[in-house]
Short mmCIF file of C-alpha atoms in Angstrom, two decimals:
data_model
loop_
_atom_site.label_atom_id
_atom_site.label_comp_id
_atom_site.label_asym_id
_atom_site.label_seq_id
_atom_site.Cartn_x
_atom_site.Cartn_y
_atom_site.Cartn_z
CA PRO A 12 -50.40 114.37 47.48
CA GLU A 13 -50.36 114.12 44.03
CA MET A 14 -48.02 111.80 42.34
CA SER A 15 -45.77 112.39 39.61
CA GLN A 16 -45.58 110.19 36.31
CA PRO A 17 -42.85 108.62 35.38
CA ALA A 18 -40.64 110.33 32.68
CA CYS A 19 -41.59 108.03 30.13
CA GLU A 20 -45.29 108.00 30.39
CA LYS A 21 -46.52 111.00 29.29
CA GLY A 22 -50.26 110.81 29.93
CA SER A 23 -51.54 111.61 25.92
CA ARG A 24 -51.39 110.52 22.57
CA GLU A 25 -49.10 113.11 21.96
CA GLY A 26 -46.80 112.37 24.29
CA MET A 27 -46.59 108.66 23.95
CA THR A 28 -45.73 109.28 19.70
CA GLU A 29 -42.87 112.05 20.74
CA ALA A 30 -41.51 108.69 23.10
CA LYS A 31 -42.02 106.12 20.89
CA SER A 32 -39.92 108.58 18.42
CA VAL A 33 -37.44 108.98 20.68
CA THR A 34 -37.02 104.98 21.09
CA GLU A 35 -36.96 104.61 17.86
CA LEU A 36 -34.50 107.09 16.74
CA ASN A 37 -32.36 106.21 19.88
CA ARG A 38 -32.77 102.46 18.71
CA SER A 39 -30.98 103.01 15.72
CA ILE A 40 -27.81 105.08 17.60
CA ILE A 41 -27.57 101.73 19.68
CA GLU A 42 -28.17 99.44 16.43
CA ALA A 43 -25.33 101.79 14.78
CA PHE A 44 -23.00 101.48 17.67
CA TYR A 45 -23.16 97.60 18.28
CA ALA A 46 -22.58 97.10 14.09
CA ALA A 47 -19.57 99.43 14.22
CA GLY A 48 -18.44 97.43 17.21
CA LEU A 49 -19.17 94.12 15.33
CA ARG A 50 -16.69 96.03 12.41
CA GLY A 51 -13.97 96.55 15.15
CA ASP A 52 -14.24 100.17 13.99
CA ILE A 53 -13.58 102.28 17.13
CA GLU A 54 -13.43 105.40 15.53
CA ALA A 55 -17.14 105.31 14.58
CA MET A 56 -18.01 103.62 18.25
CA THR A 57 -16.78 106.63 19.78
CA GLY A 58 -19.06 109.22 17.42
CA TYR A 59 -22.04 107.66 19.45
CA LEU A 60 -20.73 108.39 22.23
CA ALA A 61 -21.02 111.54 24.58
CA ASP A 62 -17.68 113.53 25.47
CA ASP A 63 -17.94 112.57 28.97
CA VAL A 64 -19.45 109.23 29.04
CA VAL A 65 -18.79 107.21 31.90
CA THR A 66 -18.35 103.09 31.44
CA TYR A 67 -18.59 100.93 34.36
CA GLU A 68 -16.79 97.49 34.15
CA PRO A 69 -17.84 94.86 37.53
CA PRO A 70 -15.35 95.30 40.06
CA TYR A 71 -14.63 91.56 40.66
CA LEU A 72 -13.18 91.37 36.98
CA PRO A 73 -9.30 92.02 36.60
CA PHE A 74 -10.21 95.13 34.22
CA GLY A 75 -12.97 96.29 36.59
CA GLY A 76 -13.64 99.72 37.16
CA GLN A 77 -14.83 103.31 35.63
CA TYR A 78 -13.62 103.94 32.29
CA ARG A 79 -14.10 107.81 31.55
CA GLY A 80 -14.32 109.63 28.46
CA LYS A 81 -14.06 108.40 24.56
CA ASP A 82 -10.53 107.19 25.39
CA GLY A 83 -12.11 104.50 28.02
CA LEU A 84 -13.86 102.76 25.29
CA ALA A 85 -10.52 102.21 23.57
CA VAL A 86 -8.93 100.91 27.11
CA ILE A 87 -11.98 98.52 27.34
CA TYR A 88 -12.00 97.25 23.72
CA GLU A 89 -8.17 96.59 24.00
CA ALA A 90 -8.94 94.66 27.24
CA VAL A 91 -11.48 92.42 26.49
CA ALA A 92 -9.47 91.38 22.78
CA LYS A 93 -6.98 90.49 25.68
CA VAL A 94 -9.28 87.89 27.07
CA ALA A 95 -12.28 87.45 24.28
CA ASP A 96 -12.14 86.27 20.76
CA VAL A 97 -14.38 89.66 19.36
CA ALA A 98 -14.44 88.21 16.21
CA GLN A 99 -17.16 85.97 18.35
CA PHE A 100 -19.00 89.00 19.38
CA THR A 101 -22.07 88.63 19.00
CA VAL A 102 -25.21 90.50 19.97
CA HIS A 103 -28.12 88.99 20.89
CA ASP A 104 -30.70 91.25 21.36
CA ILE A 105 -31.26 94.99 21.86
CA VAL A 106 -33.92 96.15 23.66
CA VAL A 107 -34.94 100.42 24.01
CA ASP A 108 -37.04 102.10 25.77
CA GLY A 109 -37.27 106.07 25.21
CA ASP A 110 -33.19 106.90 27.22
CA CYS A 111 -32.67 103.78 28.07
CA ALA A 112 -31.39 100.67 26.21
CA VAL A 113 -29.57 97.05 27.10
CA ALA A 114 -28.14 94.96 24.67
CA PHE A 115 -27.97 90.96 25.58
CA ALA A 116 -24.53 90.00 23.80
CA GLY A 117 -21.55 87.38 24.37
CA TYR A 118 -18.46 86.58 23.00
CA LEU A 119 -15.73 83.54 23.44
CA VAL A 120 -13.38 83.84 26.44
CA ARG A 121 -9.84 82.76 25.08
CA ASP A 122 -8.79 80.66 28.22
CA THR A 123 -11.35 78.69 28.33
CA GLY A 124 -12.95 78.27 25.27
CA GLU A 125 -15.96 79.17 27.12
CA PHE A 126 -19.11 81.22 25.67
CA THR A 127 -19.91 84.02 28.26
CA HIS A 128 -23.33 86.01 28.14
CA PHE A 129 -23.67 89.68 29.41
CA ALA A 130 -25.80 92.53 29.32
CA GLU A 131 -24.86 96.02 28.60
CA GLU A 132 -27.17 98.65 29.91
CA LEU A 133 -26.82 102.40 28.20
CA ARG A 134 -28.44 105.39 29.39
CA LEU A 135 -28.57 107.81 26.33
CA VAL A 136 -28.70 111.78 26.26
CA ASP A 137 -29.20 114.28 23.61
CA GLY A 138 -29.26 111.25 21.35
CA LYS A 139 -25.43 110.39 22.72
CA ILE A 140 -24.54 107.02 24.72
CA ALA A 141 -23.60 108.94 28.67
CA GLU A 142 -23.46 105.61 30.69
CA ILE A 143 -23.05 101.73 29.81
CA ARG A 144 -22.87 99.09 32.54
CA ILE A 145 -22.19 96.16 31.87
CA TYR A 146 -23.64 92.79 33.99
CA TYR A 147 -21.69 89.46 33.16
CA TYR A 148 -24.45 85.94 33.44
CA ASP A 149 -21.49 83.68 34.42
CA VAL A 150 -18.33 85.26 36.22
CA GLN A 151 -16.34 82.77 36.16
CA SER A 152 -15.81 82.38 32.68
CA MET A 153 -14.14 85.84 32.79
CA LEU A 154 -12.21 85.69 36.41
CA GLY A 155 -8.58 84.50 34.21
CA ALA A 156 -8.35 87.76 32.38
CA THR A 157 -5.52 89.98 32.50
CA LYS A 158 -5.70 93.20 34.06
CA PRO A 159 -5.09 96.38 32.18
CA GLY A 160 -5.21 99.69 34.01
CA ALA A 161 -8.74 101.41 34.65
CA ASP A 162 -10.15 104.38 35.91
CA SER A 163 -8.53 105.76 32.59
#
């Protein structure tokens, strides 16, 4: 049986150019999304989100769970601001390939004074962020956080 090629591998120079331009466009979207976050501009951040965006915070966190829709981002931002110094939020690197992106970032945890590192995996659909999934490197640095309601 014939094997199908991965979605990002078009097999022709024209397809590669198309994939590259999608990657470049999505990189600019992701960079603008994080730049708005660094400014604390939630309204601008939500402009880059799909209406039905789903954000997954790890279930072991006090504020872990699924957050649905653009309002979910505001709930997460508020929850994180209670446990982390968001003014210290730093994006170390962003990797984008087609409709997939990963941002490596971190911030200072208020209770411990430790800088915690994490990765955010983002999936884009039609130029909007449709899914965000967070992975923490040092879980222990986040476990003392206060729990707001998830599944909003």
